[in-house]
Amino acid sequence: MQNFVHGIDVLSAGIKAGITGLMNLAGQAADPSNGVYFVNFNQDFTSLAVGSKTGYKLFTLSAVDNLVKIYENESEDICLVERLFNSSLVAVVSLSSPRKLKVCHFKKGTEICNYSYSNTILAIKLNRKRLVVCLEDSLYVHNIQDMRVLHNIRDTPANPMGLCTLCNGESSYLAYPGSSTIGEVQVFDALNLSAKIMIPAHESPLAAMAFNYTGQQLATASERGTVIRVFNVADGSRLWEFRRGVKRCVAISSLAFSPDAMFLCCSSNTETVHVFRLDQPDSPGQSQQNLPQPAETGAGWMEYLSMAVSKSANLLPARMTDVFSQGRAFATAHLPFQGVRSVCCVVSIQKVPRLLVASADGYLYVYEINTAEGGDCVLLRQHKLDGKETEGCPPKAPSGDVVDKPSSSLAMPKPEGKILPLSLAWCVMIPLQRTWC
């Protein structure tokens, strides 16, 4: 009788996990009318994969005005699709068979192999040596050459969103949540099949992660979405800390380093995409003492407050001074929508840096980014991801609030090179006490 009850419990848990996984996969679609489930760039951001209820498409952007559809498969509802760099190998998962992985050669139109798993596949990650399949409570590491299962990381903390990231370089580091209640990152060496390091990144559970190409740096964001941190993978030390915004908590959907690791971009469920510049610090924690004076830079109110607080840091709680010592976005792009999942990247197109944002409602946005001065990115082109005609699009005013702008209570003339009094800085910090992550 006890065995029977145990069997029922196991079956119930499996059904519940399967339903949760399907809901998470289906939840990636922002607009059911266009049938888009999934958008993602390949490892070097030279190709874009789009999964939909009618199959999947692969695109490449050779120029700002030239989005080329290189392949289209109209077979089944595809909810996950990953292309290996610019090769012909793709890994796909359908919504009708969410536990089955298919690895295909799309140019030949042949299926190389397929694998079935005990639970819903929530994510697939590829590099030139490894293929990783992420389930809610485990990860499978495959050899990309022959697709053998090399290792199974069992009993991982509950990971219903399938959050994980795989380094694209030689190191093949794999990062995944080390806890379901706080923001711990477990880094696993998928090449040598051994644990690397555990990094206590945030107080809240993780929402997004990304390695730079070499795997030496790891960027993280928590479910609160207010702070982006970059860590040294070798020893877990914090290299940079950026504040995405101070007005509200958001859901971060994408983090991506530029190929040269000079920039880190971040998209969320808001209408703002942030680009942070990763200047090499002279020393750990460097920030305020090397900031230019306000009269030289035309800095905003947050910079004035940062300098005011740095002058009186010993009078304030440490966590409050942290808010003003954190870096701010170097550049921002304003999307004509909000509340839609998107992925972003900074990549060179015809030797010119561009910010690309692909949204789950079926559009690709191309922005000009000034790598010298930053500021607002200019929308150059908007492409439809249905493989049909592309269209130009002037910049649109974003809907809702822009997360970086100070609240209306601070909308006053900028002082001429003066530091704000400490009393005003203290008043501004009071609303920020709930934004720690």
Coordinates of N, CA and C in Angstrom, one line a residue, residues 19-244:
I19 N 3.1 20.1 -16.5 CA 2.2 21.2 -16.8 C 2.9 22.6 -16.6
T20 N 3.7 22.6 -15.5 CA 4.4 23.9 -15.2 C 5.4 24.2 -16.4
G21 N 6.1 23.2 -16.8 CA 7.0 23.4 -17.9 C 6.3 23.9 -19.2
L22 N 5.2 23.3 -19.5 CA 4.5 23.7 -20.7 C 4.0 25.1 -20.6
M23 N 3.5 25.5 -19.4 CA 3.1 26.9 -19.1 C 4.2 27.8 -19.3
N24 N 5.4 27.5 -18.8 CA 6.6 28.4 -19.0 C 6.9 28.5 -20.4
L25 N 6.9 27.4 -21.2 CA 7.3 27.5 -22.6 C 6.2 28.3 -23.4
A26 N 5.0 28.0 -23.1 CA 3.9 28.8 -23.8 C 3.9 30.2 -23.4
G27 N 4.3 30.5 -22.2 CA 4.3 31.9 -21.7 C 5.3 32.8 -22.4
Q28 N 6.2 32.2 -23.2 CA 7.2 33.0 -24.0 C 6.5 33.8 -25.1
A29 N 5.3 33.3 -25.5 CA 4.6 34.0 -26.6 C 4.0 35.2 -26.1
A30 N 4.3 36.4 -26.7 CA 3.7 37.6 -26.3 C 2.4 38.0 -27.0
D31 N 2.2 37.5 -28.2 CA 1.1 37.8 -28.9 C 0.6 36.5 -29.7
P32 N -0.4 35.9 -29.2 CA -0.9 34.6 -29.8 C -1.2 34.8 -31.2
S33 N -1.6 35.9 -31.7 CA -2.1 36.1 -33.1 C -0.9 35.9 -34.1
N34 N 0.3 36.2 -33.6 CA 1.4 36.0 -34.6 C 2.1 34.6 -34.4
G35 N 1.8 33.9 -33.3 CA 2.3 32.6 -33.1 C 3.8 32.5 -32.8
V36 N 4.4 33.6 -32.4 CA 5.8 33.5 -32.0 C 6.0 33.0 -30.6
Y37 N 6.8 32.0 -30.4 CA 7.0 31.4 -29.1 C 8.4 31.8 -28.6
F38 N 9.4 31.9 -29.5 CA 10.8 32.0 -29.1 C 11.6 32.8 -30.1
V39 N 12.5 33.7 -29.5 CA 13.4 34.4 -30.3 C 14.8 34.3 -29.6
N40 N 15.9 34.1 -30.4 CA 17.2 34.0 -29.7 C 18.3 34.2 -30.8
F41 N 19.4 34.9 -30.4 CA 20.5 35.0 -31.2 C 21.4 33.7 -31.0
N42 N 22.2 33.5 -32.0 CA 23.2 32.4 -31.8 C 24.4 32.9 -31.0
Q43 N 25.4 32.1 -30.9 CA 26.5 32.4 -29.9 C 27.3 33.6 -30.2
D44 N 27.5 34.0 -31.5 CA 28.2 35.2 -31.8 C 27.3 36.3 -32.4
F45 N 26.0 36.1 -32.2 CA 25.0 37.2 -32.6 C 25.0 37.4 -34.1
T46 N 25.4 36.5 -34.9 CA 25.4 36.7 -36.4 C 24.1 36.1 -37.0
S47 N 23.3 35.4 -36.2 CA 22.1 34.7 -36.7 C 21.0 34.8 -35.6
L48 N 19.8 34.9 -36.1 CA 18.6 34.9 -35.2 C 17.7 33.8 -35.5
A49 N 17.3 33.1 -34.5 CA 16.3 32.0 -34.6 C 15.0 32.4 -34.1
V50 N 13.9 32.0 -34.8 CA 12.6 32.3 -34.4 C 11.7 31.1 -34.5
G51 N 11.2 30.7 -33.3 CA 10.3 29.5 -33.2 C 8.8 30.0 -33.2
S52 N 7.9 29.3 -33.8 CA 6.5 29.7 -33.9 C 5.6 28.5 -34.0
K53 N 4.3 28.7 -34.0 CA 3.4 27.6 -34.1 C 3.4 26.9 -35.5
T54 N 4.1 27.5 -36.4 CA 4.1 26.9 -37.8 C 5.5 26.4 -38.1
G55 N 6.5 26.4 -37.2 CA 7.8 25.9 -37.5 C 8.9 26.9 -36.9
Y56 N 10.0 26.9 -37.6 CA 11.0 27.9 -37.2 C 11.8 28.5 -38.4
K57 N 12.3 29.6 -38.2 CA 13.1 30.4 -39.2 C 14.4 30.8 -38.7
L58 N 15.4 30.9 -39.6 CA 16.7 31.4 -39.3 C 17.0 32.6 -40.1
F59 N 17.5 33.7 -39.5 CA 17.8 34.9 -40.2 C 19.2 35.3 -40.0
T60 N 19.8 36.1 -40.9 CA 21.1 36.7 -40.7 C 20.9 38.2 -41.1
L61 N 21.7 39.1 -40.5 CA 21.6 40.5 -40.7 C 22.9 40.9 -41.3
S62 N 23.0 41.0 -42.6 CA 24.3 41.4 -43.2 C 24.5 42.9 -43.3
A63 N 23.4 43.6 -43.2 CA 23.4 45.1 -43.2 C 22.2 45.6 -42.5
V64 N 22.2 46.9 -42.1 CA 21.1 47.4 -41.3 C 19.8 47.2 -42.0
D65 N 19.8 47.3 -43.3 CA 18.6 47.3 -44.1 C 18.3 45.9 -44.7
N66 N 19.2 44.9 -44.4 CA 19.1 43.6 -45.2 C 19.0 42.5 -44.2
L67 N 17.8 42.1 -43.8 CA 17.6 40.9 -43.0 C 17.2 39.8 -43.9
V68 N 18.1 38.8 -43.9 CA 18.0 37.7 -44.9 C 17.5 36.4 -44.2
K69 N 16.4 35.8 -44.7 CA 15.9 34.5 -44.2 C 16.7 33.4 -44.9
I70 N 17.5 32.7 -44.1 CA 18.4 31.7 -44.7 C 17.7 30.3 -44.6
Y71 N 16.7 30.1 -43.8 CA 16.1 28.8 -43.7 C 14.7 29.0 -43.1
E72 N 13.7 28.1 -43.5 CA 12.4 28.1 -42.9 C 11.9 26.7 -42.9
N73 N 11.4 26.2 -41.8 CA 10.9 24.9 -41.6 C 9.5 25.0 -41.2
E74 N 8.5 24.5 -41.9 CA 7.1 24.6 -41.6 C 6.6 23.2 -41.3
S75 N 6.9 22.7 -40.2 CA 6.6 21.3 -39.8 C 5.7 21.2 -38.6
E76 N 6.1 21.8 -37.5 CA 5.4 21.7 -36.2 C 5.7 22.9 -35.4
D77 N 4.9 23.0 -34.3 CA 5.1 24.2 -33.4 C 6.4 24.1 -32.6
I78 N 7.3 25.0 -32.9 CA 8.6 25.0 -32.3 C 8.7 26.0 -31.2
C79 N 9.0 25.6 -30.0 CA 9.1 26.5 -28.8 C 10.5 26.8 -28.4
L80 N 11.5 25.9 -28.8 CA 12.9 26.2 -28.6 C 13.7 25.8 -29.8
V81 N 14.6 26.7 -30.2 CA 15.5 26.4 -31.4 C 16.8 27.1 -31.1
E82 N 17.9 26.4 -31.3 CA 19.2 26.9 -31.1 C 20.1 26.5 -32.2
R83 N 20.8 27.5 -32.8 CA 21.7 27.2 -33.9 C 23.2 27.2 -33.4
L84 N 24.0 26.3 -33.8 CA 25.4 26.3 -33.4 C 26.2 27.3 -34.3
F85 N 26.5 28.5 -33.8 CA 27.3 29.5 -34.5 C 26.6 29.6 -35.9
N86 N 27.5 29.6 -37.0 CA 26.9 29.7 -38.4 C 26.9 28.3 -39.1
S87 N 26.9 27.2 -38.3 CA 26.9 25.9 -38.9 C 25.5 25.5 -39.3
S88 N 25.4 24.3 -39.8 CA 24.1 23.8 -40.2 C 23.4 23.0 -39.1
L89 N 24.0 23.0 -38.0 CA 23.4 22.2 -36.9 C 22.5 23.0 -36.0
V90 N 21.2 22.5 -35.8 CA 20.3 23.2 -35.0 C 19.7 22.2 -34.0
A91 N 19.3 22.6 -32.8 CA 18.6 21.8 -31.9 C 17.2 22.4 -31.6
V92 N 16.2 21.6 -31.7 CA 14.8 22.1 -31.6 C 14.0 21.3 -30.7
V93 N 13.0 21.9 -30.1 CA 12.0 21.3 -29.2 C 10.7 21.8 -29.6
S94 N 9.7 20.9 -29.8 CA 8.3 21.4 -30.2 C 7.4 21.4 -28.9
L95 N 6.4 22.3 -29.0 CA 5.4 22.4 -28.0 C 4.6 21.1 -27.9
S96 N 4.4 20.4 -28.9 CA 3.6 19.2 -28.9 C 4.4 18.0 -28.3
S97 N 5.8 18.1 -28.3 CA 6.6 17.0 -27.7 C 7.7 17.7 -26.9
P98 N 7.3 18.3 -25.8 CA 8.2 19.2 -25.0 C 9.4 18.4 -24.3
R99 N 9.3 17.1 -24.3 CA 10.3 16.3 -23.6 C 11.3 15.7 -24.6
K100 N 11.2 16.0 -25.9 CA 12.0 15.4 -26.9 C 12.8 16.4 -27.6
L101 N 14.1 16.2 -27.7 CA 15.1 17.1 -28.3 C 15.5 16.5 -29.7
K102 N 15.4 17.3 -30.7 CA 15.8 16.9 -32.0 C 17.0 17.7 -32.5
V103 N 18.1 17.0 -32.9 CA 19.3 17.7 -33.5 C 19.3 17.5 -35.0
C104 N 19.3 18.5 -35.8 CA 19.1 18.4 -37.2 C 20.2 19.1 -38.0
H105 N 20.4 18.7 -39.2 CA 21.2 19.4 -40.2 C 20.2 20.1 -41.1
F106 N 20.0 21.4 -40.9 CA 18.9 22.1 -41.6 C 19.2 22.2 -43.1
K107 N 20.4 22.3 -43.6 CA 20.7 22.5 -45.0 C 20.4 21.2 -45.8
K108 N 20.7 20.1 -45.1 CA 20.3 18.8 -45.7 C 18.9 18.4 -45.5
G109 N 18.3 19.0 -44.5 CA 16.9 18.6 -44.1 C 16.8 17.3 -43.5
T110 N 17.9 16.9 -42.7 CA 17.9 15.6 -42.1 C 18.0 15.7 -40.6
E111 N 17.5 14.7 -39.9 CA 17.5 14.6 -38.4 C 18.8 13.8 -38.1
I112 N 19.7 14.4 -37.3 CA 20.9 13.7 -36.9 C 20.6 12.7 -35.8
C113 N 19.9 13.1 -34.8 CA 19.5 12.3 -33.6 C 18.4 12.9 -32.8
N114 N 17.8 12.2 -31.9 CA 16.9 12.7 -31.0 C 17.0 12.0 -29.6
Y115 N 16.7 12.8 -28.6 CA 16.7 12.3 -27.2 C 15.4 12.6 -26.5
S116 N 15.0 11.7 -25.7 CA 13.8 12.0 -24.8 C 14.2 12.0 -23.4
Y117 N 13.6 12.9 -22.6 CA 14.0 13.2 -21.2 C 12.8 13.0 -20.3
S118 N 13.0 12.9 -19.0 CA 12.0 12.6 -18.1 C 11.1 13.7 -17.8
N119 N 11.4 14.9 -18.2 CA 10.6 16.1 -17.9 C 10.7 17.1 -19.1
T120 N 10.0 18.2 -19.0 CA 9.9 19.2 -20.0 C 11.3 19.8 -20.2
I121 N 11.7 20.0 -21.4 CA 13.0 20.7 -21.7 C 12.7 22.2 -21.7
L122 N 13.4 22.9 -20.8 CA 13.1 24.3 -20.6 C 14.2 25.2 -21.3
A123 N 15.3 24.6 -21.6 CA 16.4 25.4 -22.3 C 17.4 24.5 -22.9
I124 N 18.0 25.0 -24.0 CA 19.1 24.3 -24.7 C 20.2 25.3 -24.9
K125 N 21.5 24.8 -24.6 CA 22.6 25.7 -24.8 C 23.7 24.9 -25.6
L126 N 24.3 25.6 -26.5 CA 25.3 24.9 -27.4 C 26.6 25.7 -27.4
N127 N 27.7 25.0 -27.5 CA 29.0 25.6 -28.0 C 29.7 24.5 -28.9
R128 N 30.9 24.8 -29.2 CA 31.6 23.9 -30.2 C 32.0 22.5 -29.5
K129 N 31.9 22.4 -28.2 CA 32.3 21.2 -27.5 C 31.1 20.5 -26.8
R130 N 30.1 21.3 -26.3 CA 29.1 20.7 -25.5 C 27.7 21.2 -25.9
L131 N 26.7 20.3 -25.6 CA 25.3 20.7 -25.7 C 24.7 20.4 -24.4
V132 N 24.0 21.4 -23.8 CA 23.4 21.2 -22.5 C 21.9 21.3 -22.6
V133 N 21.2 20.4 -21.9 CA 19.8 20.4 -21.9 C 19.4 20.7 -20.4
C134 N 18.5 21.7 -20.2 CA 18.1 22.1 -18.9 C 16.7 21.7 -18.7
L135 N 16.5 20.9 -17.6 CA 15.1 20.5 -17.1 C 14.9 21.3 -15.8
E136 N 13.7 21.2 -15.2 CA 13.5 21.9 -14.0 C 14.3 21.5 -12.8
D137 N 14.7 20.3 -12.8 CA 15.5 19.8 -11.6 C 16.8 19.1 -12.0
S138 N 17.2 19.2 -13.2 CA 18.5 18.6 -13.6 C 19.0 19.2 -14.9
L139 N 20.3 18.9 -15.2 CA 20.9 19.3 -16.4 C 21.7 18.1 -17.0
Y140 N 21.6 18.0 -18.3 CA 22.3 17.0 -19.1 C 23.4 17.6 -19.9
V141 N 24.6 17.1 -19.8 CA 25.7 17.6 -20.6 C 26.1 16.5 -21.7
H142 N 25.9 17.0 -23.0 CA 26.2 16.1 -24.1 C 27.5 16.5 -24.8
N143 N 28.2 15.5 -25.4 CA 29.3 15.8 -26.2 C 28.8 16.2 -27.6
I144 N 29.1 17.4 -28.1 CA 28.6 17.8 -29.3 C 29.0 17.0 -30.5
Q145 N 30.1 16.3 -30.4 CA 30.6 15.5 -31.6 C 29.8 14.3 -31.9
D146 N 29.4 13.6 -30.8 CA 28.6 12.4 -31.1 C 27.3 12.3 -30.3
M147 N 27.0 13.4 -29.5 CA 25.8 13.6 -28.8 C 25.6 12.6 -27.6
R148 N 26.7 12.0 -27.2 CA 26.7 11.1 -26.0 C 26.4 12.0 -24.8
V149 N 25.7 11.4 -23.8 CA 25.5 12.0 -22.5 C 26.7 11.8 -21.7
L150 N 27.4 12.9 -21.4 CA 28.7 12.8 -20.6 C 28.4 12.9 -19.1
H151 N 27.4 13.7 -18.7 CA 27.2 13.9 -17.3 C 25.8 14.4 -17.1
N152 N 25.3 14.1 -15.9 CA 23.9 14.5 -15.5 C 24.0 15.2 -14.1
I153 N 23.7 16.4 -14.1 CA 23.7 17.2 -12.8 C 22.3 17.0 -12.2
R154 N 22.2 16.2 -11.2 CA 20.9 15.8 -10.7 C 20.5 16.7 -9.5
D155 N 19.2 16.7 -9.2 CA 18.6 17.3 -8.0 C 19.1 18.8 -7.9
T156 N 19.1 19.5 -9.0 CA 19.4 21.0 -8.8 C 18.2 21.7 -8.2
P157 N 18.4 22.8 -7.6 CA 17.3 23.6 -7.0 C 16.2 23.9 -8.1
A158 N 15.0 24.0 -7.7 CA 13.9 24.2 -8.6 C 14.2 25.3 -9.5
N159 N 14.1 25.1 -10.8 CA 14.5 26.0 -11.9 C 13.4 26.0 -12.9
P160 N 12.2 26.5 -12.6 CA 11.0 26.4 -13.5 C 11.2 27.2 -14.8
M161 N 12.1 28.2 -14.8 CA 12.3 29.0 -16.0 C 13.4 28.5 -16.9
G162 N 14.1 27.4 -16.4 CA 15.2 26.9 -17.2 C 16.3 27.8 -17.4
L163 N 16.7 28.5 -16.3 CA 17.7 29.5 -16.3 C 19.1 28.8 -16.3
C164 N 19.9 29.1 -17.3 CA 21.3 28.6 -17.3 C 22.0 29.3 -18.5
T165 N 23.3 29.3 -18.5 CA 24.1 29.9 -19.6 C 25.4 29.1 -19.7
L166 N 25.8 29.0 -21.0 CA 27.0 28.2 -21.3 C 28.0 29.1 -22.0
C167 N 29.2 29.1 -21.5 CA 30.3 29.9 -22.1 C 30.6 29.4 -23.6
N168 N 30.7 30.3 -24.5 CA 30.9 30.0 -25.9 C 32.4 29.7 -26.3
G169 N 33.3 30.0 -25.4 CA 34.7 29.8 -25.6 C 35.2 28.5 -25.3
E170 N 36.5 28.4 -25.1 CA 37.2 27.1 -24.9 C 36.9 26.5 -23.5
S171 N 36.6 27.4 -22.5 CA 36.4 26.9 -21.1 C 35.2 26.1 -20.9
S172 N 34.1 26.4 -21.7 CA 32.8 25.6 -21.6 C 32.3 25.6 -20.2
Y173 N 32.3 26.8 -19.5 CA 31.7 26.9 -18.2 C 30.2 27.0 -18.3
L174 N 29.5 26.3 -17.4 CA 28.1 26.3 -17.4 C 27.6 26.9 -16.0
A175 N 26.7 27.9 -16.1 CA 26.2 28.5 -14.9 C 24.7 28.2 -14.7
Y176 N 24.3 27.9 -13.5 CA 22.9 27.7 -13.2 C 22.6 28.1 -11.8
P177 N 21.3 28.3 -11.4 CA 21.0 28.7 -10.1 C 21.5 27.7 -9.0
G178 N 22.1 28.1 -8.0 CA 22.5 27.3 -6.9 C 21.5 27.2 -5.8
S179 N 20.5 28.1 -5.9 CA 19.4 28.1 -4.9 C 18.1 28.7 -5.5
S180 N 17.0 28.3 -5.0 CA 15.7 28.8 -5.5 C 15.2 29.9 -4.7
T181 N 15.9 30.3 -3.6 CA 15.4 31.3 -2.7 C 16.3 32.5 -2.6
I182 N 17.6 32.4 -2.9 CA 18.6 33.5 -3.0 C 19.3 33.4 -4.3
G183 N 20.1 34.5 -4.6 CA 20.7 34.5 -5.9 C 22.1 33.9 -6.0
E184 N 22.2 32.6 -5.6 CA 23.5 31.9 -5.7 C 23.7 31.4 -7.1
V185 N 24.9 31.5 -7.7 CA 25.2 31.0 -9.0 C 26.2 29.8 -8.8
Q186 N 25.9 28.7 -9.4 CA 26.8 27.5 -9.4 C 27.4 27.5 -10.8
V187 N 28.8 27.5 -10.8 CA 29.5 27.4 -12.1 C 30.1 26.1 -12.2
F188 N 29.8 25.4 -13.3 CA 30.3 24.0 -13.5 C 31.2 24.0 -14.7
D189 N 32.3 23.3 -14.6 CA 33.2 23.1 -15.8 C 32.7 22.0 -16.6
A190 N 32.0 22.3 -17.7 CA 31.4 21.3 -18.6 C 32.4 20.6 -19.4
L191 N 33.6 21.1 -19.5 CA 34.6 20.4 -20.3 C 35.3 19.3 -19.5
N192 N 35.6 19.6 -18.2 CA 36.3 18.6 -17.4 C 35.3 18.0 -16.4
L193 N 34.0 18.3 -16.5 CA 32.9 17.7 -15.8 C 33.1 17.8 -14.2
S194 N 33.4 19.0 -13.8 CA 33.6 19.2 -12.3 C 33.1 20.6 -11.9
A195 N 32.7 20.7 -10.6 CA 32.3 22.0 -10.1 C 33.4 23.0 -10.1
K196 N 33.1 24.2 -10.5 CA 34.1 25.2 -10.5 C 34.1 26.2 -9.3
I197 N 33.0 26.8 -9.1 CA 32.8 27.8 -8.0 C 31.4 28.1 -7.8
M198 N 31.0 28.5 -6.6 CA 29.7 29.0 -6.2 C 29.9 30.5 -5.9
I199 N 29.0 31.4 -6.6 CA 29.1 32.8 -6.4 C 27.8 33.3 -5.8
P200 N 27.9 33.9 -4.6 CA 26.7 34.5 -4.0 C 26.5 35.9 -4.6
A201 N 25.6 35.9 -5.6 CA 25.5 37.1 -6.5 C 24.5 38.1 -6.0
H202 N 23.3 37.6 -5.5 CA 22.2 38.5 -5.1 C 21.5 38.0 -3.9
E203 N 20.7 38.8 -3.3 CA 19.9 38.4 -2.2 C 18.6 37.7 -2.7
S204 N 18.1 38.1 -3.8 CA 16.9 37.6 -4.4 C 17.2 36.5 -5.5
P205 N 16.3 35.6 -5.8 CA 16.6 34.6 -6.8 C 17.0 35.2 -8.1
L206 N 17.8 34.4 -8.9 CA 18.3 34.9 -10.2 C 17.2 35.0 -11.2
A207 N 17.4 35.9 -12.2 CA 16.5 36.1 -13.3 C 17.2 36.0 -14.6
A208 N 18.5 36.3 -14.7 CA 19.3 36.3 -15.9 C 20.8 36.2 -15.6
M209 N 21.5 35.5 -16.6 CA 22.9 35.3 -16.5 C 23.5 35.3 -17.9
A210 N 24.8 35.7 -17.9 CA 25.5 35.6 -19.2 C 27.0 35.6 -19.0
F211 N 27.7 34.8 -19.7 CA 29.2 34.8 -19.7 C 29.7 35.7 -20.8
N212 N 30.9 36.3 -20.7 CA 31.5 36.9 -21.8 C 32.1 35.7 -22.7
Y213 N 32.6 36.0 -23.8 CA 33.0 35.0 -24.7 C 34.0 34.0 -24.1
T214 N 35.0 34.6 -23.4 CA 36.1 33.7 -22.9 C 35.7 33.0 -21.6
G215 N 34.6 33.4 -21.0 CA 34.2 32.7 -19.8 C 34.8 33.3 -18.5
Q216 N 35.6 34.3 -18.7 CA 36.3 34.9 -17.5 C 35.4 35.8 -16.7
Q217 N 34.3 36.3 -17.3 CA 33.4 37.2 -16.5 C 31.9 36.6 -16.7
L218 N 31.2 36.8 -15.6 CA 29.8 36.4 -15.6 C 28.9 37.5 -15.1
A219 N 27.9 37.9 -15.9 CA 26.9 39.0 -15.5 C 25.7 38.3 -15.0
T220 N 25.1 38.9 -13.9 CA 23.9 38.4 -13.3 C 22.9 39.5 -13.0
A221 N 21.6 39.1 -12.9 CA 20.6 40.0 -12.4 C 19.6 39.1 -11.6
S222 N 19.0 39.7 -10.6 CA 18.0 39.0 -9.8 C 16.6 39.3 -10.2
E223 N 15.6 38.7 -9.6 CA 14.2 38.8 -9.9 C 13.7 40.3 -9.7
R224 N 14.4 41.0 -8.8 CA 14.0 42.4 -8.6 C 14.5 43.3 -9.8
G225 N 15.6 42.9 -10.4 CA 15.9 43.6 -11.6 C 16.5 45.0 -11.5
T226 N 16.9 45.4 -10.3 CA 17.3 46.8 -10.2 C 18.9 46.9 -10.3
V227 N 19.6 45.8 -10.0 CA 21.0 45.8 -10.0 C 21.6 44.7 -10.9
I228 N 22.6 45.1 -11.8 CA 23.3 44.2 -12.6 C 24.7 44.1 -12.1
R229 N 25.2 42.8 -11.9 CA 26.5 42.6 -11.4 C 27.4 41.8 -12.3
V230 N 28.7 42.1 -12.3 CA 29.6 41.3 -13.2 C 30.7 40.8 -12.2
F231 N 31.0 39.5 -12.3 CA 31.9 38.8 -11.4 C 33.1 38.2 -12.2
N232 N 34.2 38.1 -11.5 CA 35.3 37.3 -12.0 C 35.1 35.8 -11.7
V233 N 35.0 35.0 -12.8 CA 34.7 33.6 -12.6 C 35.8 32.9 -11.8
A234 N 37.0 33.3 -12.0 CA 38.1 32.6 -11.4 C 38.0 32.6 -9.9
D235 N 37.7 33.7 -9.3 CA 37.7 33.8 -7.8 C 36.3 34.2 -7.2
G236 N 35.4 34.6 -8.1 CA 34.1 35.0 -7.6 C 34.0 36.5 -7.1
S237 N 35.1 37.2 -7.3 CA 35.1 38.6 -6.9 C 34.2 39.5 -7.8
R238 N 33.6 40.5 -7.3 CA 32.7 41.4 -8.0 C 33.6 42.5 -8.7
L239 N 33.4 42.6 -10.1 CA 34.2 43.5 -10.9 C 33.4 44.8 -11.1
W240 N 32.1 44.7 -11.4 CA 31.3 45.9 -11.7 C 29.9 45.7 -11.1
E241 N 29.3 46.8 -10.7 CA 27.9 46.8 -10.3 C 27.2 48.0 -10.9
F242 N 26.1 47.7 -11.5 CA 25.3 48.7 -12.2 C 23.9 48.8 -11.7
R243 N 23.4 50.0 -11.6 CA 22.0 50.1 -11.3 C 21.2 50.4 -12.5
R244 N 20.3 49.4 -12.8 CA 19.4 49.6 -14.0 C 18.4 50.7 -13.9

